[in-house]
PDB file of C-alpha atoms in Angstrom:
ATOM      1  CA  MET A  96     -23.824 -24.939  -6.780  1.00 47.00           C
ATOM      2  CA  TRP A  97     -23.898 -26.780 -10.108  1.00 48.00           C
ATOM      3  CA  HIS A  98     -25.438 -25.388 -13.271  1.00 51.00           C
ATOM      4  CA  ASP A  99     -25.750 -26.447 -16.925  1.00 54.00           C
ATOM      5  CA  ILE A 100     -27.715 -25.475 -20.043  1.00 53.00           C
ATOM      6  CA  ASN A 101     -30.494 -27.976 -20.882  1.00 55.00           C
ATOM      7  CA  SER A 102     -31.788 -28.856 -24.345  1.00 55.00           C
ATOM      8  CA  GLU A 103     -34.338 -26.043 -24.189  1.00 59.00           C
ATOM      9  CA  GLY A 104     -31.674 -23.426 -23.499  1.00 55.00           C
ATOM     10  CA  ALA A 105     -32.678 -22.923 -19.867  1.00 55.00           C
ATOM     11  CA  GLN A 106     -30.140 -23.140 -17.097  1.00 61.00           C
ATOM     12  CA  ASP A 107     -30.382 -26.102 -14.726  1.00 68.00           C
ATOM     13  CA  VAL A 108     -29.099 -25.344 -11.242  1.00 78.00           C
ATOM     14  CA  VAL A 109     -28.516 -27.719  -8.365  1.00 80.00           C
ATOM     15  CA  GLU A 110     -27.455 -26.388  -4.974  1.00 85.00           C
ATOM     16  CA  PHE A 111     -25.484 -28.269  -2.324  1.00 85.00           C
ATOM     17  CA  PRO A 112     -25.932 -26.291   0.887  1.00 88.00           C
ATOM     18  CA  LEU A 113     -23.343 -26.462   3.654  1.00 87.00           C
ATOM     19  CA  GLN A 114     -24.776 -25.525   7.020  1.00 87.00           C
ATOM     20  CA  ASN A 115     -22.846 -24.760  10.205  1.00 89.00           C
ATOM     21  CA  VAL A 116     -19.541 -24.788   8.328  1.00 90.00           C
ATOM     22  CA  VAL A 117     -16.548 -26.043  10.329  1.00 90.00           C
ATOM     23  CA  HIS A 118     -12.881 -26.651   9.545  1.00 88.00           C
ATOM     24  CA  THR A 119     -13.566 -30.080   8.037  1.00 89.00           C
ATOM     25  CA  ASN A 120     -15.612 -28.449   5.266  1.00 90.00           C
ATOM     26  CA  ALA A 121     -12.597 -26.571   3.936  1.00 90.00           C
ATOM     27  CA  GLY A 122     -10.866 -27.911   0.873  1.00 90.00           C
ATOM     28  CA  THR A 123     -11.137 -28.313  -2.898  1.00 89.00           C
ATOM     29  CA  TYR A 124     -14.490 -29.212  -4.453  1.00 89.00           C
ATOM     30  CA  HIS A 125     -15.544 -30.516  -7.885  1.00 84.00           C
ATOM     31  CA  CYS A 126     -18.897 -31.527  -9.213  1.00 85.00           C
ATOM     32  CA  VAL A 127     -19.778 -34.213 -11.765  1.00 83.00           C
ATOM     33  CA  TYR A 128     -23.145 -35.081 -13.260  1.00 78.00           C
ATOM     34  CA  TRP A 129     -24.936 -37.800 -15.229  1.00 74.00           C
ATOM     35  CA  LYS A 130     -26.109 -36.655 -18.668  1.00 74.00           C
ATOM     36  CA  GLN A 131     -27.736 -38.822 -21.364  1.00 72.00           C
ATOM     37  CA  GLY A 132     -26.439 -42.012 -19.804  1.00 73.00           C
ATOM     38  CA  VAL A 133     -22.842 -40.792 -19.509  1.00 77.00           C
ATOM     39  CA  TRP A 134     -20.944 -39.321 -16.588  1.00 77.00           C
ATOM     40  CA  ALA A 135     -19.718 -35.893 -17.612  1.00 73.00           C
ATOM     41  CA  GLY A 136     -16.255 -34.670 -16.748  1.00 74.00           C
ATOM     42  CA  PHE A 137     -15.366 -32.876 -13.564  1.00 78.00           C
ATOM     43  CA  SER A 138     -16.097 -29.209 -13.233  1.00 81.00           C
ATOM     44  CA  GLU A 139     -13.384 -26.670 -12.554  1.00 84.00           C
ATOM     45  CA  SER A 140     -12.077 -26.852  -9.013  1.00 85.00           C
ATOM     46  CA  LEU A 141     -13.498 -24.628  -6.285  1.00 87.00           C
ATOM     47  CA  GLU A 142     -11.419 -23.975  -3.179  1.00 87.00           C
ATOM     48  CA  LEU A 143     -13.518 -23.366  -0.093  1.00 89.00           C
ATOM     49  CA  THR A 144     -11.717 -21.402   2.617  1.00 91.00           C
ATOM     50  CA  VAL A 145     -13.009 -21.234   6.177  1.00 92.00           C
ATOM     51  CA  THR A 146     -12.039 -18.152   8.170  1.00 91.00           C
ATOM     52  CA  GLY A 147     -12.033 -17.626  11.912  1.00 92.00           C
ATOM     53  CA  ILE A 148     -10.421 -20.996  12.646  1.00 92.00           C
ATOM     54  CA  TYR A 149      -7.433 -19.362  14.340  1.00 92.00           C
ATOM     55  CA  LYS A 150      -8.580 -16.839  16.898  1.00 90.00           C
ATOM     56  CA  ASP A 151      -5.472 -14.679  16.512  1.00 90.00           C
ATOM     57  CA  LYS A 152      -6.582 -11.414  14.967  1.00 94.00           C
ATOM     58  CA  PRO A 153      -3.699  -9.888  12.984  1.00 96.00           C
ATOM     59  CA  SER A 154      -3.122  -6.149  12.695  1.00 96.00           C
ATOM     60  CA  LEU A 155      -2.746  -4.418   9.338  1.00 96.00           C
ATOM     61  CA  THR A 156      -0.870  -1.121   9.025  1.00 96.00           C
ATOM     62  CA  ALA A 157       0.608   0.915   6.178  1.00 96.00           C
ATOM     63  CA  GLN A 158       4.100   2.396   5.995  1.00 94.00           C
ATOM     64  CA  PRO A 159       4.742   5.267   5.664  1.00 93.00           C
ATOM     65  CA  GLY A 160       0.964   5.792   5.924  1.00 93.00           C
ATOM     66  CA  PRO A 161      -2.456   4.921   4.465  1.00 94.00           C
ATOM     67  CA  GLN A 162      -2.249   7.865   2.030  1.00 93.00           C
ATOM     68  CA  VAL A 163       0.105   7.499  -0.919  1.00 93.00           C
ATOM     69  CA  ALA A 164       0.616   9.422  -4.141  1.00 92.00           C
ATOM     70  CA  SER A 165       0.037   7.664  -7.442  1.00 91.00           C
ATOM     71  CA  GLY A 166       3.327   6.150  -8.597  1.00 91.00           C
ATOM     72  CA  GLY A 167       4.735   5.920  -5.070  1.00 92.00           C
ATOM     73  CA  ASP A 168       5.445   2.861  -2.936  1.00 93.00           C
ATOM     74  CA  VAL A 169       3.625   1.652   0.159  1.00 94.00           C
ATOM     75  CA  MET A 170       4.245  -1.284   2.489  1.00 95.00           C
ATOM     76  CA  LEU A 171       1.280  -3.062   4.085  1.00 96.00           C
ATOM     77  CA  LEU A 172       2.341  -4.877   7.253  1.00 96.00           C
ATOM     78  CA  CYS A 173       0.309  -7.842   8.520  1.00 96.00           C
ATOM     79  CA  GLN A 174       1.459  -8.678  12.049  1.00 96.00           C
ATOM     80  CA  THR A 175       0.539 -11.232  14.706  1.00 94.00           C
ATOM     81  CA  PRO A 176       2.234 -12.162  17.993  1.00 92.00           C
ATOM     82  CA  HIS A 177       2.322 -15.900  17.164  1.00 93.00           C
ATOM     83  CA  PHE A 178       4.082 -17.898  14.471  1.00 94.00           C
ATOM     84  CA  TYR A 179       2.416 -18.392  11.096  1.00 95.00           C
ATOM     85  CA  ASP A 180       4.003 -19.143   7.745  1.00 94.00           C
ATOM     86  CA  ASP A 181       1.213 -18.011   5.432  1.00 95.00           C
ATOM     87  CA  PHE A 182       0.075 -14.385   5.282  1.00 96.00           C
ATOM     88  CA  ILE A 183      -2.898 -13.432   3.144  1.00 95.00           C
ATOM     89  CA  LEU A 184      -3.680  -9.895   2.001  1.00 95.00           C
ATOM     90  CA  CYS A 185      -7.140  -9.322   0.511  1.00 93.00           C
ATOM     91  CA  ARG A 186      -8.666  -6.279  -1.142  1.00 91.00           C
ATOM     92  CA  ASP A 187     -12.428  -5.833  -1.112  1.00 84.00           C
ATOM     93  CA  ARG A 188     -13.849  -5.413  -4.591  1.00 70.00           C
ATOM     94  CA  GLY A 189     -17.547  -5.103  -3.733  1.00 59.00           C
ATOM     95  CA  SER A 190     -20.268  -7.681  -3.348  1.00 52.00           C
ATOM     96  CA  SER A 191     -20.430  -8.444  -7.087  1.00 47.00           C
ATOM     97  CA  PHE A 192     -16.749  -9.427  -7.301  1.00 49.00           C
ATOM     98  CA  PRO A 193     -14.704 -11.950  -5.331  1.00 52.00           C
ATOM     99  CA  GLN A 194     -11.996 -10.757  -3.003  1.00 69.00           C
ATOM    100  CA  ASP A 195      -8.591 -10.283  -4.593  1.00 82.00           C
ATOM    101  CA  CYS A 196      -6.152 -12.112  -2.288  1.00 90.00           C
ATOM    102  CA  SER A 197      -2.443 -12.871  -2.375  1.00 92.00           C
ATOM    103  CA  HIS A 198      -0.371 -15.244  -0.242  1.00 93.00           C
ATOM    104  CA  GLN A 199       3.236 -15.052   0.889  1.00 94.00           C
ATOM    105  CA  ALA A 200       5.466 -16.433   3.635  1.00 94.00           C
ATOM    106  CA  HIS A 201       5.959 -13.116   5.477  1.00 95.00           C
ATOM    107  CA  GLY A 202       3.734 -10.231   6.462  1.00 95.00           C
ATOM    108  CA  SER A 203       5.347  -7.379   4.498  1.00 95.00           C
ATOM    109  CA  PHE A 204       3.370  -6.684   1.322  1.00 95.00           C
ATOM    110  CA  LEU A 205       5.131  -4.116  -0.865  1.00 95.00           C
ATOM    111  CA  ILE A 206       2.975  -2.353  -3.449  1.00 93.00           C
ATOM    112  CA  SER A 207       5.303  -0.588  -5.892  1.00 92.00           C
ATOM    113  CA  SER A 208       4.274   2.214  -8.241  1.00 92.00           C
ATOM    114  CA  VAL A 209       0.781   2.393  -6.769  1.00 92.00           C
ATOM    115  CA  SER A 210      -1.992   3.234  -9.228  1.00 91.00           C
ATOM    116  CA  LEU A 211      -5.278   4.972  -8.471  1.00 90.00           C
ATOM    117  CA  GLY A 212      -7.100   1.666  -9.026  1.00 89.00           C
ATOM    118  CA  GLU A 213      -5.197   0.013  -6.163  1.00 91.00           C
ATOM    119  CA  GLY A 214      -6.816   2.182  -3.532  1.00 91.00           C
ATOM    120  CA  GLY A 215      -9.558   0.645  -1.431  1.00 92.00           C
ATOM    121  CA  THR A 216     -10.183  -1.445   1.656  1.00 93.00           C
ATOM    122  CA  TYR A 217      -7.674  -4.128   2.629  1.00 95.00           C
ATOM    123  CA  ARG A 218      -7.716  -6.891   5.243  1.00 94.00           C
ATOM    124  CA  CYS A 219      -5.211  -9.566   6.110  1.00 95.00           C
ATOM    125  CA  TYR A 220      -5.343 -13.083   7.518  1.00 95.00           C
ATOM    126  CA  VAL A 221      -2.773 -15.560   8.788  1.00 96.00           C
ATOM    127  CA  SER A 222      -2.614 -19.313   8.271  1.00 95.00           C
ATOM    128  CA  HIS A 223      -0.313 -22.323   8.031  1.00 94.00           C
ATOM    129  CA  ARG A 224       0.762 -23.588   4.626  1.00 91.00           C
ATOM    130  CA  VAL A 225      -0.074 -27.187   5.448  1.00 91.00           C
ATOM    131  CA  TYR A 226      -3.666 -26.079   6.102  1.00 89.00           C
ATOM    132  CA  SER A 227      -3.907 -23.263   3.569  1.00 89.00           C
ATOM    133  CA  CYS A 228      -7.731 -23.366   3.505  1.00 92.00           C
ATOM    134  CA  LEU A 229      -7.994 -22.562   7.201  1.00 94.00           C
ATOM    135  CA  TRP A 230      -7.571 -18.875   7.962  1.00 94.00           C
ATOM    136  CA  SER A 231      -7.582 -16.733  11.062  1.00 95.00           C
ATOM    137  CA  LEU A 232      -9.995 -13.992  11.969  1.00 94.00           C
ATOM    138  CA  PRO A 233      -9.627 -10.990   9.648  1.00 94.00           C
ATOM    139  CA  SER A 234      -7.729  -7.889  10.667  1.00 95.00           C
ATOM    140  CA  ASP A 235      -9.546  -4.607  11.041  1.00 95.00           C
ATOM    141  CA  PRO A 236     -10.071  -2.993   7.613  1.00 94.00           C
ATOM    142  CA  LEU A 237      -7.420  -0.611   6.318  1.00 95.00           C
ATOM    143  CA  ASP A 238      -8.498   2.060   3.831  1.00 95.00           C
ATOM    144  CA  LEU A 239      -5.687   2.834   1.399  1.00 95.00           C
ATOM    145  CA  SER A 240      -6.100   6.234  -0.269  1.00 94.00           C
ATOM    146  CA  VAL A 241      -4.208   6.862  -3.516  1.00 93.00           C
ATOM    147  CA  THR A 242      -4.028  10.495  -4.613  1.00 90.00           C
ATOM    148  CA  ALA A 243      -3.054  12.023  -7.936  1.00 84.00           C
ATOM    149  CA  PHE A 244      -0.902  14.703  -6.244  1.00 71.00           C
ATOM    150  CA  PRO A 245       2.362  14.280  -4.296  1.00 65.00           C
ATOM    151  CA  LEU A 246       2.435  14.015  -0.518  1.00 56.00           C
ATOM    152  CA  LEU A 247       4.797  16.321   1.362  1.00 54.00           C
ATOM    153  CA  MET A 248       6.206  15.497   4.804  1.00 48.00           C
ATOM    154  CA  ASN A 249       5.903  18.023   7.623  1.00 47.00           C
ATOM    155  CA  ASP A 250       9.173  17.428   9.504  1.00 42.00           C
ATOM    156  CA  SER A 251       7.993  19.073  12.729  1.00 39.00           C
ATOM    157  CA  GLN A 252       4.892  16.936  13.088  1.00 36.00           C
ATOM    158  CA  HIS A 253       5.898  13.883  11.004  1.00 40.00           C
ATOM    159  CA  VAL A 254       2.569  13.719   9.281  1.00 39.00           C
ATOM    160  CA  HIS A 255       1.623  13.546   5.612  1.00 41.00           C
ATOM    161  CA  LYS A 256      -0.311  16.351   3.955  1.00 41.00           C
ATOM    162  CA  VAL A 257      -2.256  15.970   0.746  1.00 44.00           C
ATOM    163  CA  TRP A 258      -1.749  19.150  -1.278  1.00 41.00           C
ATOM    164  CA  SER A 259      -4.603  20.466  -3.359  1.00 42.00           C
ATOM    165  CA  LEU A 260      -4.162  21.885  -6.857  1.00 41.00           C
ATOM    166  CA  ASN A 261      -4.411  25.453  -5.523  1.00 43.00           C
ATOM    167  CA  ASP A 262      -1.731  24.688  -2.917  1.00 42.00           C
ATOM    168  CA  LEU A 263       0.573  23.314  -5.597  1.00 39.00           C
ATOM    169  CA  LEU A 264       0.081  26.361  -7.829  1.00 40.00           C
ATOM    170  CA  SER A 265       0.672  28.732  -4.905  1.00 39.00           C
ATOM    171  CA  LEU A 266       3.773  26.817  -3.898  1.00 40.00           C
ATOM    172  CA  HIS A 267       5.072  26.861  -7.464  1.00 41.00           C
ATOM    173  CA  PHE A 268       4.604  30.617  -7.922  1.00 37.00           C
ATOM    174  CA  SER A 269       6.055  31.465  -4.509  1.00 38.00           C
ATOM    175  CA  GLN A 270       9.183  29.496  -5.368  1.00 36.00           C
ATOM    176  CA  LYS A 271       9.395  31.069  -8.823  1.00 36.00           C
ATOM    177  CA  CYS A 272       8.805  34.707  -7.818  1.00 38.00           C
ATOM    178  CA  GLY A 273      10.433  34.863  -4.371  1.00 36.00           C
ATOM    179  CA  PRO A 274      14.175  34.840  -3.635  1.00 41.00           C
ATOM    180  CA  SER A 275      15.595  31.354  -3.359  1.00 41.00           C
ATOM    181  CA  ASP A 276      17.750  30.116  -0.508  1.00 43.00           C
ATOM    182  CA  TYR A 277      20.688  29.822  -2.899  1.00 41.00           C
ATOM    183  CA  ARG A 278      20.432  33.484  -4.002  1.00 49.00           C
ATOM    184  CA  LEU A 279      20.228  34.688  -0.393  1.00 48.00           C
ATOM    185  CA  GLU A 280      23.244  32.619   0.580  1.00 54.00           C
ATOM    186  CA  HIS A 281      25.185  34.010  -2.384  1.00 56.00           C
ATOM    187  CA  VAL A 282      24.440  37.620  -1.316  1.00 58.00           C
ATOM    188  CA  ILE A 283      25.618  36.888   2.231  1.00 64.00           C
ATOM    189  CA  GLN A 284      28.872  35.396   0.954  1.00 68.00           C
ATOM    190  CA  LEU A 285      29.557  38.438  -1.285  1.00 73.00           C
ATOM    191  CA  SER A 286      28.858  40.821   1.602  1.00 74.00           C
ATOM    192  CA  LEU A 287      31.299  38.995   3.873  1.00 75.00           C
ATOM    193  CA  ALA A 288      33.947  38.996   1.147  1.00 77.00           C
ATOM    194  CA  ALA A 289      33.508  42.762   0.628  1.00 79.00           C
ATOM    195  CA  LEU A 290      33.816  43.387   4.361  1.00 81.00           C
ATOM    196  CA  VAL A 291      37.044  41.379   4.573  1.00 79.00           C
ATOM    197  CA  LEU A 292      38.411  43.249   1.558  1.00 83.00           C
ATOM    198  CA  LEU A 293      37.653  46.646   3.168  1.00 84.00           C
ATOM    199  CA  VAL A 294      39.413  45.564   6.378  1.00 81.00           C
ATOM    200  CA  LEU A 295      42.489  44.491   4.396  1.00 83.00           C
ATOM    201  CA  VAL A 296      42.535  47.786   2.459  1.00 82.00           C
ATOM    202  CA  ALA A 297      42.302  49.748   5.723  1.00 82.00           C
ATOM    203  CA  LEU A 298      45.178  47.784   7.249  1.00 83.00           C
ATOM    204  CA  LEU A 299      47.331  48.283   4.151  1.00 83.00           C
ATOM    205  CA  MET A 300      46.710  52.031   4.103  1.00 83.00           C
ATOM    206  CA  ASP A 301      47.485  52.300   7.811  1.00 80.00           C
ATOM    207  CA  ALA A 302      50.737  50.420   7.282  1.00 78.00           C
ATOM    208  CA  TRP A 303      51.618  52.631   4.311  1.00 78.00           C
ATOM    209  CA  LYS A 304      51.025  55.830   6.354  1.00 77.00           C
ATOM    210  CA  ASN A 305      53.130  54.522   9.199  1.00 77.00           C
ATOM    211  CA  ARG A 306      55.919  53.709   6.774  1.00 74.00           C
ATOM    212  CA  ARG A 307      55.819  57.231   5.283  1.00 70.00           C
ATOM    213  CA  GLY A 308      55.995  58.713   8.768  1.00 65.00           C
ATOM    214  CA  LEU A 309      59.211  56.880   9.349  1.00 59.00           C
TER     215      LEU A 309
END
């Protein structure tokens, strides 16, 4: 689509439809137009990417999981059984915004210090760098949830739990008001020491009595 502002302030628009798009339509496009007897300069470049060229459908997973606390780290893994040297991770930003995509040579996308704004729906594609405008089928969508509260690991079930504010307050007060593991361990150690001391005193007194009897 080409557009310009005419002398009356209205916007002139010319559309160049591409029907039944195939791999040969992918590439970089510019437009140029004739205005007042002079060829105007080229427009900014537009890169047209065609997806679905490679029928390999990659898988997209999150490690340690699709739920992460704000400020934490998460790894998004884009995997495919065949060789590709260009991995593309895209985040949906709604119909009114273009997709936000990043390329790299391997499928491990580390997102450090995740912010609440980085949550959303992600997909990944695979490609070859020599044909960077030709992408595979998209992976299934992955919904990344970023929470404002920390995630605690349940060791017995190896699952993540999102703690609510009430849970955090209850946990805080139970740790503050109840006996700690350290205090309990200290009491046990003192009790054992007292028991050993009593045994030693009893042995010494028994030895002293036996000595007096002699």
